[in-house]
Coordinates of C-alpha atoms and ligand atoms in Angstrom, one line a residue:
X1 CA 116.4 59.3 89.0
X2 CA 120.0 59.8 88.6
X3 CA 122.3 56.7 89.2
X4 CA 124.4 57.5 92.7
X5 CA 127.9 55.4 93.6
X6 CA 130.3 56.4 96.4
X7 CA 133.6 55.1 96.6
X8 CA 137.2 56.1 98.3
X9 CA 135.1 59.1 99.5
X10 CA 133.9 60.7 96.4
X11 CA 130.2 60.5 95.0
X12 CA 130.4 59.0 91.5
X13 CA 126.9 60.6 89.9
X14 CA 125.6 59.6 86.2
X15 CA 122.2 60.6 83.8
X16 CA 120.5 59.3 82.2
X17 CA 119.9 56.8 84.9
X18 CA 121.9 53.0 84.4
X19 CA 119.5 50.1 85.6
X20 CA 118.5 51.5 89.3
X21 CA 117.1 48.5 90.6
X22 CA 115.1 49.1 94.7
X23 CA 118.3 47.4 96.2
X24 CA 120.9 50.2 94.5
X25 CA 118.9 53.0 95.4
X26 CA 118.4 51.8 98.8
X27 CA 122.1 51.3 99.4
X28 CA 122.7 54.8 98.1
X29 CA 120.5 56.1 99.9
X30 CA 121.9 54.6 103.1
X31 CA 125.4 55.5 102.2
X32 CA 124.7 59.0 101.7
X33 CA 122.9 59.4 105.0
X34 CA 125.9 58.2 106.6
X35 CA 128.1 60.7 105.4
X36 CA 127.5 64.4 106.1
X37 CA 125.6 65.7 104.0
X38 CA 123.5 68.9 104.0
X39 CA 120.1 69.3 105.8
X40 CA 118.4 65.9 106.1
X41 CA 114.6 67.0 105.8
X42 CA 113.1 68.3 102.8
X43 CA 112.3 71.6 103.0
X44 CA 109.7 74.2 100.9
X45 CA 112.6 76.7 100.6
X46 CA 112.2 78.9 97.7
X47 CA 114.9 78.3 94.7
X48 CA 116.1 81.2 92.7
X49 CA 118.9 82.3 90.4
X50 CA 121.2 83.4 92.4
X51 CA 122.3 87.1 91.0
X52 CA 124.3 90.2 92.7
X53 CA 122.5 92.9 93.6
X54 CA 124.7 95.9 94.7
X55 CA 122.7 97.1 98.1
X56 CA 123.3 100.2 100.6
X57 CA 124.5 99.7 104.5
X58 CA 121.7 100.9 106.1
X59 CA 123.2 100.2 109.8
X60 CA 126.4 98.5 111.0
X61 CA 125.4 97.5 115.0
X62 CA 128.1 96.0 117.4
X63 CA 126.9 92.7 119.0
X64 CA 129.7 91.6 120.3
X65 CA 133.4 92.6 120.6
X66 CA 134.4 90.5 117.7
X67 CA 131.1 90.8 116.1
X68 CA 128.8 92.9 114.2
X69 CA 124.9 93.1 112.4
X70 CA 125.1 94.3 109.4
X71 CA 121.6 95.4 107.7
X72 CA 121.2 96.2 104.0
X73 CA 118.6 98.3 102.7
X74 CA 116.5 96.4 99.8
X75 CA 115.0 99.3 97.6
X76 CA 111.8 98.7 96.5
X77 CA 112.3 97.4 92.9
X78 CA 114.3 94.3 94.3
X79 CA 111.9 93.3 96.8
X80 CA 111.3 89.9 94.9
X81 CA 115.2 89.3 94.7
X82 CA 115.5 89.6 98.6
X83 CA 112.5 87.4 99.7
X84 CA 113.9 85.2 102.1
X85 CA 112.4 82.0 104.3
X86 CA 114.1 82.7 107.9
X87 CA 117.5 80.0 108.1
X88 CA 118.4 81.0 104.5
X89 CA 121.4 82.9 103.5
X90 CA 123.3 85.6 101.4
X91 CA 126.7 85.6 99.9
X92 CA 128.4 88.9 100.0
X93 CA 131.2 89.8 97.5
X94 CA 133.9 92.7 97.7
X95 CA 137.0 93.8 96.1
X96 CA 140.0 92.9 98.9
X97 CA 143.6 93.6 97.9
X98 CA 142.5 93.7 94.3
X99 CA 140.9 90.2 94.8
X100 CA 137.3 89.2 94.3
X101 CA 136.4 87.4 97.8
X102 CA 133.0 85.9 98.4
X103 CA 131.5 84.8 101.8
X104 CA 128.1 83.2 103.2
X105 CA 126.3 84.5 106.0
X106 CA 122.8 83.9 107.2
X107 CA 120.0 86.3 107.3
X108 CA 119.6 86.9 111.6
X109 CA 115.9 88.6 110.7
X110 CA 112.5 87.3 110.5
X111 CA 111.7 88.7 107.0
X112 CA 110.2 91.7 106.1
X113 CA 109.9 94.0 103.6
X114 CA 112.5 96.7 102.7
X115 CA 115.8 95.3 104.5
X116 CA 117.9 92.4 105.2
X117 CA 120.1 92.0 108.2
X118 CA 123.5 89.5 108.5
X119 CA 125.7 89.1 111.7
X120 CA 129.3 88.5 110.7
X121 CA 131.6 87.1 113.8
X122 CA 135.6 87.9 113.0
X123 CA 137.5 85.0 112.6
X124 CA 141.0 85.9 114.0
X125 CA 143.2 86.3 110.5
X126 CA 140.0 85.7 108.2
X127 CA 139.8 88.1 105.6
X128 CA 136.1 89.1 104.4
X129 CA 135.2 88.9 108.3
X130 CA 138.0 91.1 109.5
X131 CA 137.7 93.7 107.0
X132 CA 133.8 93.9 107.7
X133 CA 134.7 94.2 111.2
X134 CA 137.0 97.0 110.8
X135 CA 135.9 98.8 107.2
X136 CA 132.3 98.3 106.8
X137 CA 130.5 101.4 107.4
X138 CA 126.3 102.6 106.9
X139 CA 126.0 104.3 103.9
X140 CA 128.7 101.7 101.9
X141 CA 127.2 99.6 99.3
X142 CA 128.4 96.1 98.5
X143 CA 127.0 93.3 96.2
X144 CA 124.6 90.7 98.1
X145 CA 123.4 87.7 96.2
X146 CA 120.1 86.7 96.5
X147 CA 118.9 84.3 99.1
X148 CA 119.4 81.2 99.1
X149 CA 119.7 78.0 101.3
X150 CA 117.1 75.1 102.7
X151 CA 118.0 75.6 106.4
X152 CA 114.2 76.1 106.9
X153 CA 111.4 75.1 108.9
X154 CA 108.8 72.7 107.5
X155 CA 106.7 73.6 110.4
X156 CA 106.9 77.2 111.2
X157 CA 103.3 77.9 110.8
X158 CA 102.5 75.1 113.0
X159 CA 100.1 75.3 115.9
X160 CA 101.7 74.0 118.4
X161 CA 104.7 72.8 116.9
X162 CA 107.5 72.7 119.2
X163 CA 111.2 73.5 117.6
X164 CA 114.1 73.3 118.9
X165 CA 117.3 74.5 118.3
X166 CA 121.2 74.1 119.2
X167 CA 124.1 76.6 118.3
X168 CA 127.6 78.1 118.8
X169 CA 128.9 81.4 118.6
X170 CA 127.8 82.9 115.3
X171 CA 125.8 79.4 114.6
X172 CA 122.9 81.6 116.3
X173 CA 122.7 83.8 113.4
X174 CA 120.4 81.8 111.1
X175 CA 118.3 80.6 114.5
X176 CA 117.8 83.7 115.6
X177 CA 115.1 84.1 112.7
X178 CA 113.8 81.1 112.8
X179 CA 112.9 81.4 116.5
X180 CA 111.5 85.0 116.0
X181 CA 109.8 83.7 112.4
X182 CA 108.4 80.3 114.8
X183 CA 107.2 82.2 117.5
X184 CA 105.5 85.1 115.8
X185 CA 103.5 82.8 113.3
X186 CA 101.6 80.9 115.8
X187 CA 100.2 81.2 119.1
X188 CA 100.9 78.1 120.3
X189 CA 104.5 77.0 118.8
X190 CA 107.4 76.6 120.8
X191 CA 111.1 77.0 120.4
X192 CA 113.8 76.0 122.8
X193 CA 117.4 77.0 122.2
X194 CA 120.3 75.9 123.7
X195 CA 123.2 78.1 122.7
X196 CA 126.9 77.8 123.8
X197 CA 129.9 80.2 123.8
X198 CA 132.9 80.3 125.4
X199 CA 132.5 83.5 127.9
X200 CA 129.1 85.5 128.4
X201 CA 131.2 88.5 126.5
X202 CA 131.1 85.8 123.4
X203 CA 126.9 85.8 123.5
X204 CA 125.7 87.3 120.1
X205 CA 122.3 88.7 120.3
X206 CA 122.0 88.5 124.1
X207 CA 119.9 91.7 124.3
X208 CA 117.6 90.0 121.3
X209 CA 117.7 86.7 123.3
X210 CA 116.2 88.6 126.4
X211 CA 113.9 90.4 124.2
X212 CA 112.3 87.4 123.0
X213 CA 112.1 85.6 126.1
X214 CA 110.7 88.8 127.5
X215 CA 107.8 88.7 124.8
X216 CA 106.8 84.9 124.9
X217 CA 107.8 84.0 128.4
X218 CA 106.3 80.8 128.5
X219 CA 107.2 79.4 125.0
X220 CA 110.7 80.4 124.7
X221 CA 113.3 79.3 126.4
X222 CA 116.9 80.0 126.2
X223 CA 120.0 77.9 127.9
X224 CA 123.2 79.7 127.5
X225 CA 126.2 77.4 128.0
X226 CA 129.7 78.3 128.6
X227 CA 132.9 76.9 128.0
X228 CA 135.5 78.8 129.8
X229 CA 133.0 80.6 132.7
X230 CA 131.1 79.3 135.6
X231 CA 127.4 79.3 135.7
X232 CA 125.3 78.6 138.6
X233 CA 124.3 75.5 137.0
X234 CA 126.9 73.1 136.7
X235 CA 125.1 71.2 133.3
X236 CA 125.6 74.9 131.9
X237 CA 129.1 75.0 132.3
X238 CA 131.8 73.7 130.5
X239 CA 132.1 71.8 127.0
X240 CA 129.1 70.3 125.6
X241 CA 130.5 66.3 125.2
X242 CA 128.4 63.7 125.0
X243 CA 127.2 63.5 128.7
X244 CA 126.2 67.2 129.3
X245 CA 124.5 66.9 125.7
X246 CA 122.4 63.8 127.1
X247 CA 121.5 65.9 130.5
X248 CA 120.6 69.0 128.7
X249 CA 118.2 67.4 126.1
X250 CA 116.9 65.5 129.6
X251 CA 116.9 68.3 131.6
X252 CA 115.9 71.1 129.3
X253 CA 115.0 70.2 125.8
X254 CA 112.9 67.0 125.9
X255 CA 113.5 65.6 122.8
X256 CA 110.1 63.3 122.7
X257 CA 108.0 66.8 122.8
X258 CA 110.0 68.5 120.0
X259 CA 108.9 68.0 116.0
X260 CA 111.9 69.8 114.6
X261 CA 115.6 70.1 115.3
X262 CA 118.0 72.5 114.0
X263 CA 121.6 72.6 114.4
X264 CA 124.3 75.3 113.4
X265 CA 127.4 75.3 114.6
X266 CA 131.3 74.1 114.1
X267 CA 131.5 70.4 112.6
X268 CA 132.4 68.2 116.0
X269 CA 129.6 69.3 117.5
X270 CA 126.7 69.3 114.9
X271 CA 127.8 65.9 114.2
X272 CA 127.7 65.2 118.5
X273 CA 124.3 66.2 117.9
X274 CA 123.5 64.2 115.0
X275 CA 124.7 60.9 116.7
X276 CA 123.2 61.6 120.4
X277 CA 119.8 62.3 118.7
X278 CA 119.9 59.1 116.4
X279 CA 120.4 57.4 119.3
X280 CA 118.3 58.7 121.4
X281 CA 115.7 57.8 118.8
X282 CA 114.8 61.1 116.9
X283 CA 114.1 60.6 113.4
X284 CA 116.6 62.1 111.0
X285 CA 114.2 63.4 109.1
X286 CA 113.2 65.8 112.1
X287 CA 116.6 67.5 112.0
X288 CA 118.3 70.1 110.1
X289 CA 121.8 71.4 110.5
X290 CA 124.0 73.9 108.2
X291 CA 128.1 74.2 108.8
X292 CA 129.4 77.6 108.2
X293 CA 133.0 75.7 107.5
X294 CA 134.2 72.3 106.6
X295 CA 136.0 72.7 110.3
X296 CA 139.3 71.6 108.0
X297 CA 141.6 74.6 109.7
X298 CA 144.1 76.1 107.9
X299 CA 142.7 74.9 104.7
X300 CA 143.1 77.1 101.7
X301 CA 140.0 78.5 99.9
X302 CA 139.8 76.2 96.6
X303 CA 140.4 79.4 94.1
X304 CA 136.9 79.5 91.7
X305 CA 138.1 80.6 88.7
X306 CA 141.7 79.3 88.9
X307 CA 143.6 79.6 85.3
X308 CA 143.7 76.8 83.1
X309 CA 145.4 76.4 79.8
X310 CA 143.9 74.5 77.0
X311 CA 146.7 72.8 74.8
X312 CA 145.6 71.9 70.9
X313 CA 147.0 68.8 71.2
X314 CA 145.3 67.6 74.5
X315 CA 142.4 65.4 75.0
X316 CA 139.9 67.0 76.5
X317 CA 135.8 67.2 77.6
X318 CA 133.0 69.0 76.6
X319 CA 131.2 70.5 79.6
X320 CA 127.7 71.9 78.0
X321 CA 125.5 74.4 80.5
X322 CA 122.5 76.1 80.5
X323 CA 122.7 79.8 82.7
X324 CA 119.5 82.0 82.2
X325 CA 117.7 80.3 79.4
X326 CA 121.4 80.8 77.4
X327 CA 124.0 77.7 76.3
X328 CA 127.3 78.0 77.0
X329 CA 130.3 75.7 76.4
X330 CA 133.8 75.0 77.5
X331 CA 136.5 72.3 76.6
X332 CA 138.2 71.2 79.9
X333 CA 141.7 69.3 79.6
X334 CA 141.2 65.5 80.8
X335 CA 145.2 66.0 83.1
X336 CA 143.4 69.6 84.9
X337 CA 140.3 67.2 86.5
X338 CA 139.1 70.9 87.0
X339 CA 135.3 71.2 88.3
X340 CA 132.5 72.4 86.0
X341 CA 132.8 75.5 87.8
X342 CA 136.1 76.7 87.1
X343 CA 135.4 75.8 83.7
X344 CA 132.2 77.6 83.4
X345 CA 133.4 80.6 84.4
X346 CA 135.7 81.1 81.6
X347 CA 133.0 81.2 79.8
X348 CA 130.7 83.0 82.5
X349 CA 131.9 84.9 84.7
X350 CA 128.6 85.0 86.2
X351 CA 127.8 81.1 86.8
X352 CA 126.9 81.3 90.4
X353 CA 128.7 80.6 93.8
X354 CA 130.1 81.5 97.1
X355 CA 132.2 79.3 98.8
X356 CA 133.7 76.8 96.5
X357 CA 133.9 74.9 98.9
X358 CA 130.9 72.0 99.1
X359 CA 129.3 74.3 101.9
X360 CA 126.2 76.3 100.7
X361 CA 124.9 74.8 97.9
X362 CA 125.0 78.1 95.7
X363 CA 126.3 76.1 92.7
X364 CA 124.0 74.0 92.6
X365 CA 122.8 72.4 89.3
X366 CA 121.4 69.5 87.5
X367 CA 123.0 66.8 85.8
X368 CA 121.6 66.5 82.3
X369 CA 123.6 64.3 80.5
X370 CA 127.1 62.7 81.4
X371 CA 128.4 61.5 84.6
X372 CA 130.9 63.4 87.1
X373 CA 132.5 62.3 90.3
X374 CA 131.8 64.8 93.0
X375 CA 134.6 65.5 96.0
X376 CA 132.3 67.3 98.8
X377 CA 128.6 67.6 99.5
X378 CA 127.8 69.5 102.5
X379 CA 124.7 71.2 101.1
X380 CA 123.1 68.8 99.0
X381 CA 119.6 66.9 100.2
X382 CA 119.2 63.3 99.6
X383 CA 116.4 64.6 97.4
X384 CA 118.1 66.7 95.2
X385 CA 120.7 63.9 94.6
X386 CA 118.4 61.3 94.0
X387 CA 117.2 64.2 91.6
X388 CA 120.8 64.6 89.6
X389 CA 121.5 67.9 90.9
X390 CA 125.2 68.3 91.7
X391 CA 127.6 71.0 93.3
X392 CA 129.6 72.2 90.1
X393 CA 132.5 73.6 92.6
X394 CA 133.1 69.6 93.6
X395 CA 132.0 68.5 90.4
X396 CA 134.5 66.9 87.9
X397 CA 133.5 65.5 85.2
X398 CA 134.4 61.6 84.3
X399 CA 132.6 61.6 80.5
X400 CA 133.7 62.9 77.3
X401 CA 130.6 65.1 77.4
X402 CA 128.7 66.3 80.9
X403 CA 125.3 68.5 80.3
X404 CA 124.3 70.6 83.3
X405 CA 121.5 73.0 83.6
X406 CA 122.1 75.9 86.5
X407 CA 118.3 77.4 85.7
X408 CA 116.4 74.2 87.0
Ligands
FAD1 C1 125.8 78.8 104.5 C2 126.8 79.6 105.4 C3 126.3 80.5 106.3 C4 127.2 81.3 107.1 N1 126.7 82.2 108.0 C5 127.6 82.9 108.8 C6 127.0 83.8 109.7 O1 125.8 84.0 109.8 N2 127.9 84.5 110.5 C7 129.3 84.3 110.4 O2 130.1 85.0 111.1 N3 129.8 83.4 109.5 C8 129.0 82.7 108.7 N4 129.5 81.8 107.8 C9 131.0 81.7 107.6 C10 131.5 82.8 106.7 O3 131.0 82.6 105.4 C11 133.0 82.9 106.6 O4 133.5 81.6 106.3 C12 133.6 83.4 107.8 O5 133.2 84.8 108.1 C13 135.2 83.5 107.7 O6 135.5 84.2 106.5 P1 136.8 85.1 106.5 O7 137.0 85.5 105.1 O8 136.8 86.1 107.5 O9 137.9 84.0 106.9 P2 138.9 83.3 105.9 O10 139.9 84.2 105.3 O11 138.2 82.5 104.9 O12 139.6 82.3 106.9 C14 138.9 81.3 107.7 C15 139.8 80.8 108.8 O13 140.8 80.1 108.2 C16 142.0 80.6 108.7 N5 143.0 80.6 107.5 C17 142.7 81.1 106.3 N6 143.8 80.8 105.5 C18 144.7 80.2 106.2 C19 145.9 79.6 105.9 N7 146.5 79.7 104.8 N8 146.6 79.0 107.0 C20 146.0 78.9 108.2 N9 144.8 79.4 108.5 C21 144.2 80.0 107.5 C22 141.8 82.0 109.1 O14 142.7 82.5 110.1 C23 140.4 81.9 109.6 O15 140.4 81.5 111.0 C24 128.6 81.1 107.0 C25 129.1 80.1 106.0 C26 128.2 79.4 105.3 C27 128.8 78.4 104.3
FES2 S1 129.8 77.4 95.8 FE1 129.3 76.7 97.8 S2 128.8 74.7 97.5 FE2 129.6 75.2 95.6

């Protein structure tokens, strides 16, 4: 197991392990479940190499005003590369302004064979979201990575497993197939979403919504909260704080019949969610949650990739990595304190990731040999730590030497 510090808000991660005595790795384990810190369950999520594929727009489908479904067709031949678990994702990478720009966004689909679907909400001045709002036409092709992503259900294929999940605006996407993928698999599951936008203009998916709750009256059910309209039910109107969050679970949810819990949506409130379940005594275990964004606004993209110059005369590290079954290795000046990423992809220009920013996990890799201090983890499992795997974007390392392997 690797050996796991956290100090002035950095994890501080080493191999091969120091003397992990029960009352380290307890503490660790306690600090890192009371920071944020990816999905909290362990999940059966399929891990691949993540790898470009360059895919056809098969349909481009308004949902919204400010938001569209976008659904790929997967030829035949790369069936395997798209296999997906419903609440997993896809980076998508295009040329903008003769800059490389990569985004996440999560598969809206239960899966099945020959297509994958995305639903991309503009964010007012964001660049990848605007420009598929406005350019993105059927027929295009553009490069999708493979899935990934452990935003999955441990019990989808559960009789009588009752999920439930909470969103806002495009934090439906990825809950949108896992209630389809719940529902279908069983004949006796449940799913209960409670979904919030500012205006019923906002709703993604409302047509789909009805759809569902059309086919499985009786074991879906949908609450639609908005912000800035009136319902007819006062608990569905306005901002969900901490009281109307306590009366909807009361009302609506029932938290002591639910088995599984998953939350998608900005920061604030996934972390509301987080703390009102706790307390309300729901096990941590029980609930998921992905964050599209830090929730940091105005925060520049780190730049993956960003120009370093190695002087002779410098001292430096040794970062050593393993990328399909092939070494690779790159000097990183000690002054840069750049992450393995950026370094790797001097060397690699295909070392994978997406958002460089602690978020979806796409860089994930395992710590071999070496120690490294890492900035973020958003995406990480307490698992997978415990297990020495690391985020290379928020990785720097603190050895003269760090080892990590990308293909474990
Ligand atoms: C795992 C995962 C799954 C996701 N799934 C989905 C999904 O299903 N659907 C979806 O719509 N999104 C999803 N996202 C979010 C998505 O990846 C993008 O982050 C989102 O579309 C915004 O990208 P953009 O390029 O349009 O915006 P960016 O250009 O990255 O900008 C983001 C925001 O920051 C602001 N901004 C940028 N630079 C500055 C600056 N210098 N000063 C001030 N403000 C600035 C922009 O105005 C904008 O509001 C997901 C993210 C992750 C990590
Ligand atoms: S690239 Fe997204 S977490 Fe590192």
């Amino acid at each position: 197991m690797a050996s796991l510090t956290r100090s002035h808000g950095l994890w501080h991660l080493s191999t091969p392990p120091a003397d992990t005595d029960a009352e380290t790795e307890r503490i660790a384990g306690a600090l890192l479940h009371s920071v944020v810190g990816g999905s909290s369950a362990g999940g059966a999520a399929p891990r691949r190499r993540a790898r470009f594929h360059t895919l056809t727009v098969q349909e481009v489908r308004p949902l919204t005003a400010d938001s569209i479904e976008v659904t790929f067709a997967v030829p035949d031949e790369l069936a395997g590369e798209f296999d997906y678990l419903a609440g997993q994702h896809v980076a998508l990478r295009a040329e903008l302004d003769g800059r490389e720009v990569r985004r996440s966004y999560s598969l809206c689909r239960p899966p099945s064979r020959g297509s994958v679907s995305v639903a991309i909400k503009r964010d007012r001045g964001g660049r990848f979201s605007t420009w598929a709002q406005t350019e993105l036409h059927a027929g295009d092709r553009i490069d999708v990575m493979s899935p990934q992503g452990t935003f999955t259900s441990a019990l989808a294929a559960l009789d009588g497993a009752h999920v439930a999940g909470i969103a806002a605006g495009s934090g439906i996407t990825p809950l949108m197939a896992l209630a389809a993928t719940v529902l279908a698999r069983s004949e006796s599951s449940r799913f209960t979403l409670v979904y919030t936008n500012r205006r019923a203009t906002d709703v993604m998916f409302l047509d789909d919504l009805a759809d569902l709750k059309d086919r499985y009256p009786t074991r879906f059910a949908v609450h639609h909260v908005l912000t800035r309209e009136q319902r007819s039910a006062p608990l569905l109107s306005g901002r969900i704080d901490e009281e109307r969050l306590r009366g909807i679970l009361d009302a609506l949810v029932l938290p002591a019949t639910v088995d599984e819990w998953f939350l998608c949506g900005p920061f604030d409130l996934v972390q509301l969610c987080r703390d009102t379940l706790a307390d309300i005594g729901v096990e941590p275990a029980h609930v998921r949650y992905e964050l599209f964004t830090t929730g940091e606004p105005g925060q520049e993209r780190p730049d993956a990739g960003r120009p370093i110059e190695v002087r002779e005369d410098e001292p430096v590290r040794t970062i050593d990595f393993t990328l399909d079954g092939q070494s690779g290795s790159v000097e990183t000046p000690v002054s840069a304190n750049e992450s393995i990423l950026n370094a790797a992809l001097r060397v690699r220009p295909d070392v994978p990731f997406a958002c460089a920013g602690g978020v979806c996990g796409t860089c994930r890799a395992r710590l071999v040999d070496g120690s490294v201090t890492m900035t973020e983890n958003y995406a990480l499992e307490q698992d997978e730590l415990d297990r020495g795997y690391v985020l290379t974007c928020q990785s720097h390392p603190t050895s003269d030497r760090v080892v990590v392997d990308y293909d474990v």
